[in-house]
Structures are given as C-alpha cells and as structure tokens.
Amino acid sequence: HKKMCVTIHGAEVTQLSIYKRHKACVQKVLQRATSLLAVSEFTKSNALSKITDPIKIWVVPNGVTTDFIPAEPCKRSKTILYVGDFHPRKGVGTLIEAFKILEPQNWSLRLIGTPGEMDVQIQESVISDKQLRHRVKIDVNLSYSELIHAYQQASIFVLPTERETEGFGIVALEAMAAGCPVIASNIAAIPEIVKHDVNGLLFPPGDVNALAAALDNLLSDESLRNRLARVGRTTIDRYNWDKIASRTAEIYEEILSA
C-alpha cells in the first residue's frame, strides 16, 4: 500500500464554494491520504471536519522569503497598504470605509491586487467619491520587485478578511518581514500569526469603526508603529523557509519509517 501525504493550504477546505464545486475530488484525496500536513491549526480543524477515518495531521506553516527584509532602513511614506484579491470576502470595502473616517488628509491608501471585475468595481467607486479619488491608489499586476518595494515603503499594512477563508495569511508575514506594522481582522488562521498588541493589532471582521480606530491609533503613534514592526520582524524567524523545509523533511521521514 503506497503512502500518500497531502498538504492542505486552506482554500480547498475553508472556502465553501470551492469545496462544494470539488467536493468529490477533495473527499477522495483526503480519504486516500495516509497522512496530512496543514498550514495552520484553523486549516487542520477544517480538514478534520471532512474526514471520517482517524488520520495523523501535522501543522507546518508556510514560510516567508527573506526577499522582503530591507537591506537597510527604509524611508516610509504615509501609506496604508493592502495586498490581496478584491473579492468581497477580503474586506477591501470595509478598509475603504474605515479610511474615509480618518482625519489625516496627508495619508494615502494603496490597494494592490489582481485585475478582474471586482477591481473595476472598486476603482469606479473610488473615482466617483471626491473624498477618495486623490487619496486611494489601486495597482494590479505589479512585478515581484515592485511588490517588495511597496511593502518596504508603506507605514501600515491591513489584512481585513471578513470570512472564514483565510487558511494562513502569508501577506501578514510578508509585511512583518518588510518591517511594516500589521492590522488584521480576528478571524480564521490570522490570529495564529498576528497577536494583538504584540506584533500587530486585531479588530472584529467587518467592523468599520473598529478598523478606523485601530488605524487612527497607529497613525497617531509612531512609537507604537515602531514597536509592532520590531516584534513583527522577530516573528518571522519562526517562518524561515529553511526551518520549515527541515521540519517537513522530518515528517516525511517519520511517515516513511512508520
């Protein structure tokens, strides 16, 4: 009997629409697997809810590349950054509404994502709003080096996910690696990475006023931004790809020798 170890990254067992569409395939793979790797405790619990037979599941997180770590101190712009797709589940609308509440007119919001229908809708809503059109910038299809530069130039990063679909939250780690303090919604796997008032700030998903308050807190307190960024940089040590690869290799060896 061949041994099969399957790694679950999250979406296939956390996004209901995807699971429903590929339910037969996902269940067949999960049932045939002799062991599983999950990238977070949240993803592990989702996988367990869809498995009938007992199975060993290890949690091994994704890693973050050192490419995002600045070679020298960065000059930060007064920019709030979002990186991700523009699907409603990602909470970009909540972020835009929270940004509108903020008083400081010299701060800007930068949204980086992939092109599609949602990005066009967001762009149209921003352009039609006099309060936002000169303060919000939307970018799509950035190169890898441009993305790294965006993280390293921003002063605050926001991950405003609103649904139980975030199987890991790699963008939060990328921001931490770049030395950018993180504000994130307290949902799914995100709190496994972002610890409130330790290496970032958490807010209830979809709560515009709570997000605006968290943003205002960081906008007005440079020492808090620096502290969260400093602890964030130490957080990524646990997600070094060499360590992740070594742990994965150890698990594979254990599976093969069992």
Coordinates of N, CA and C in Angstrom, one line a residue, residues 15 68 80-93 95-96 109-120 122 137-142 147 150-151 157-162 165-166 169-172 174-175 190:
Q15 N -13.0 27.4 2.0 CA -14.0 28.2 1.1 C -15.1 27.3 0.7
F68 N 11.8 40.0 1.4 CA 11.0 41.1 1.8 C 11.8 42.0 2.9
I80 N -1.0 53.6 3.8 CA -1.6 52.4 4.3 C -1.8 51.4 3.2
L81 N -1.3 50.1 3.3 CA -1.2 49.2 2.2 C -2.1 48.0 2.4
Y82 N -2.7 47.5 1.3 CA -3.4 46.3 1.3 C -2.9 45.5 0.1
V83 N -2.6 44.2 0.3 CA -2.2 43.3 -0.8 C -3.1 42.1 -0.8
G84 N -3.7 41.7 -1.9 CA -4.6 40.6 -2.0 C -5.6 40.7 -3.1
D85 N -6.5 39.8 -3.3 CA -7.5 40.0 -4.3 C -8.6 40.9 -3.8
F86 N -9.5 41.3 -4.7 CA -10.5 42.2 -4.4 C -11.9 41.6 -4.2
H87 N -12.0 40.3 -4.0 CA -13.2 39.7 -3.7 C -13.8 40.2 -2.4
P88 N -15.2 40.4 -2.3 CA -15.8 40.9 -1.1 C -15.4 40.2 0.2
R89 N -15.0 38.9 0.2 CA -14.6 38.2 1.4 C -13.4 38.7 2.0
K90 N -12.6 39.5 1.2 CA -11.3 40.0 1.6 C -11.4 41.3 2.4
G91 N -12.7 41.9 2.4 CA -12.9 43.1 3.2 C -12.4 44.4 2.8
V92 N -12.1 44.5 1.5 CA -11.5 45.7 0.9 C -12.5 46.9 1.1
G93 N -13.8 46.6 0.9 CA -14.8 47.6 1.1 C -14.8 48.2 2.5
L95 N -12.2 48.3 4.5 CA -11.0 49.1 4.6 C -11.2 50.5 4.0
I96 N -11.8 50.5 2.9 CA -12.0 51.8 2.2 C -13.0 52.7 3.1
L109 N -4.1 55.6 0.8 CA -4.4 54.1 0.9 C -4.0 53.5 -0.5
R110 N -3.2 52.5 -0.4 CA -2.8 51.8 -1.6 C -3.3 50.4 -1.6
L111 N -4.0 50.0 -2.7 CA -4.6 48.7 -2.8 C -3.9 47.9 -4.0
I112 N -3.3 46.8 -3.6 CA -2.6 46.1 -4.7 C -3.2 44.7 -4.8
G113 N -3.6 44.4 -6.0 CA -4.3 43.1 -6.3 C -4.1 42.6 -7.7
T114 N -5.1 41.8 -8.1 CA -5.0 41.2 -9.4 C -6.2 41.8 -10.2
P115 N -6.1 41.9 -11.5 CA -7.1 42.5 -12.3 C -8.4 41.6 -12.4
G116 N -9.5 42.2 -12.5 CA -10.7 41.5 -12.6 C -11.9 42.4 -12.4
E117 N -13.1 41.8 -12.4 CA -14.4 42.5 -12.3 C -14.4 43.3 -11.0
M118 N -14.0 42.7 -9.9 CA -14.0 43.3 -8.6 C -13.2 44.5 -8.5
D119 N -12.0 44.5 -9.2 CA -11.1 45.6 -9.1 C -11.6 46.8 -9.9
V120 N -12.4 46.5 -11.0 CA -13.0 47.6 -11.8 C -14.1 48.2 -10.9
I122 N -14.3 48.4 -7.6 CA -13.7 49.2 -6.6 C -13.1 50.5 -7.2
K137 N -5.0 54.7 -4.2 CA -4.4 54.3 -5.4 C -4.6 52.8 -5.5
I138 N -5.0 52.3 -6.7 CA -5.2 50.9 -7.0 C -4.2 50.4 -8.0
D139 N -3.5 49.4 -7.7 CA -2.5 48.8 -8.6 C -2.8 47.4 -8.8
V140 N -2.6 46.9 -10.0 CA -2.7 45.5 -10.4 C -1.5 45.1 -11.2
N141 N -1.2 43.7 -11.1 CA -0.2 43.2 -11.9 C 1.2 43.8 -11.7
L142 N 1.5 44.0 -10.4 CA 2.8 44.5 -10.1 C 3.9 43.4 -10.2
L147 N 6.3 44.8 -5.8 CA 5.6 44.4 -4.6 C 6.4 44.5 -3.4
A150 N 6.7 48.1 -2.4 CA 5.5 48.6 -1.8 C 5.4 48.3 -0.3
Y151 N 5.7 47.0 0.0 CA 5.8 46.7 1.4 C 6.8 47.5 2.2
F157 N 0.2 48.1 7.3 CA -0.4 47.1 6.4 C -1.7 46.6 7.0
V158 N -2.7 46.4 6.2 CA -4.0 46.0 6.7 C -4.5 44.7 6.0
L159 N -4.9 43.7 6.7 CA -5.5 42.5 6.2 C -6.9 42.3 6.8
P160 N -7.9 42.8 6.0 CA -9.2 43.0 6.6 C -10.2 41.8 6.3
T161 N -9.7 40.6 6.1 CA -10.5 39.5 5.7 C -11.8 39.4 6.5
E162 N -12.9 39.0 5.9 CA -14.2 39.0 6.6 C -14.9 37.7 6.7
T165 N -12.1 32.2 5.5 CA -11.5 31.6 4.3 C -10.0 31.8 4.3
E166 N -9.4 32.4 5.3 CA -8.0 32.7 5.4 C -7.3 31.5 6.0
G169 N -2.6 33.3 5.7 CA -2.4 34.8 5.8 C -1.0 35.2 5.6
I170 N -0.4 34.7 4.5 CA 1.0 34.9 4.2 C 1.4 36.4 4.0
V171 N 0.4 37.2 3.5 CA 0.7 38.6 3.3 C 1.0 39.3 4.6
A172 N 0.5 38.9 5.8 CA 0.8 39.5 7.1 C 2.3 39.2 7.4
E174 N 4.6 38.7 5.1 CA 5.4 39.5 4.2 C 5.6 40.9 4.7
A175 N 4.5 41.4 5.2 CA 4.5 42.8 5.8 C 5.5 42.9 7.0
I190 N -5.7 33.9 10.9 CA -4.9 35.1 11.1 C -4.4 35.3 12.5

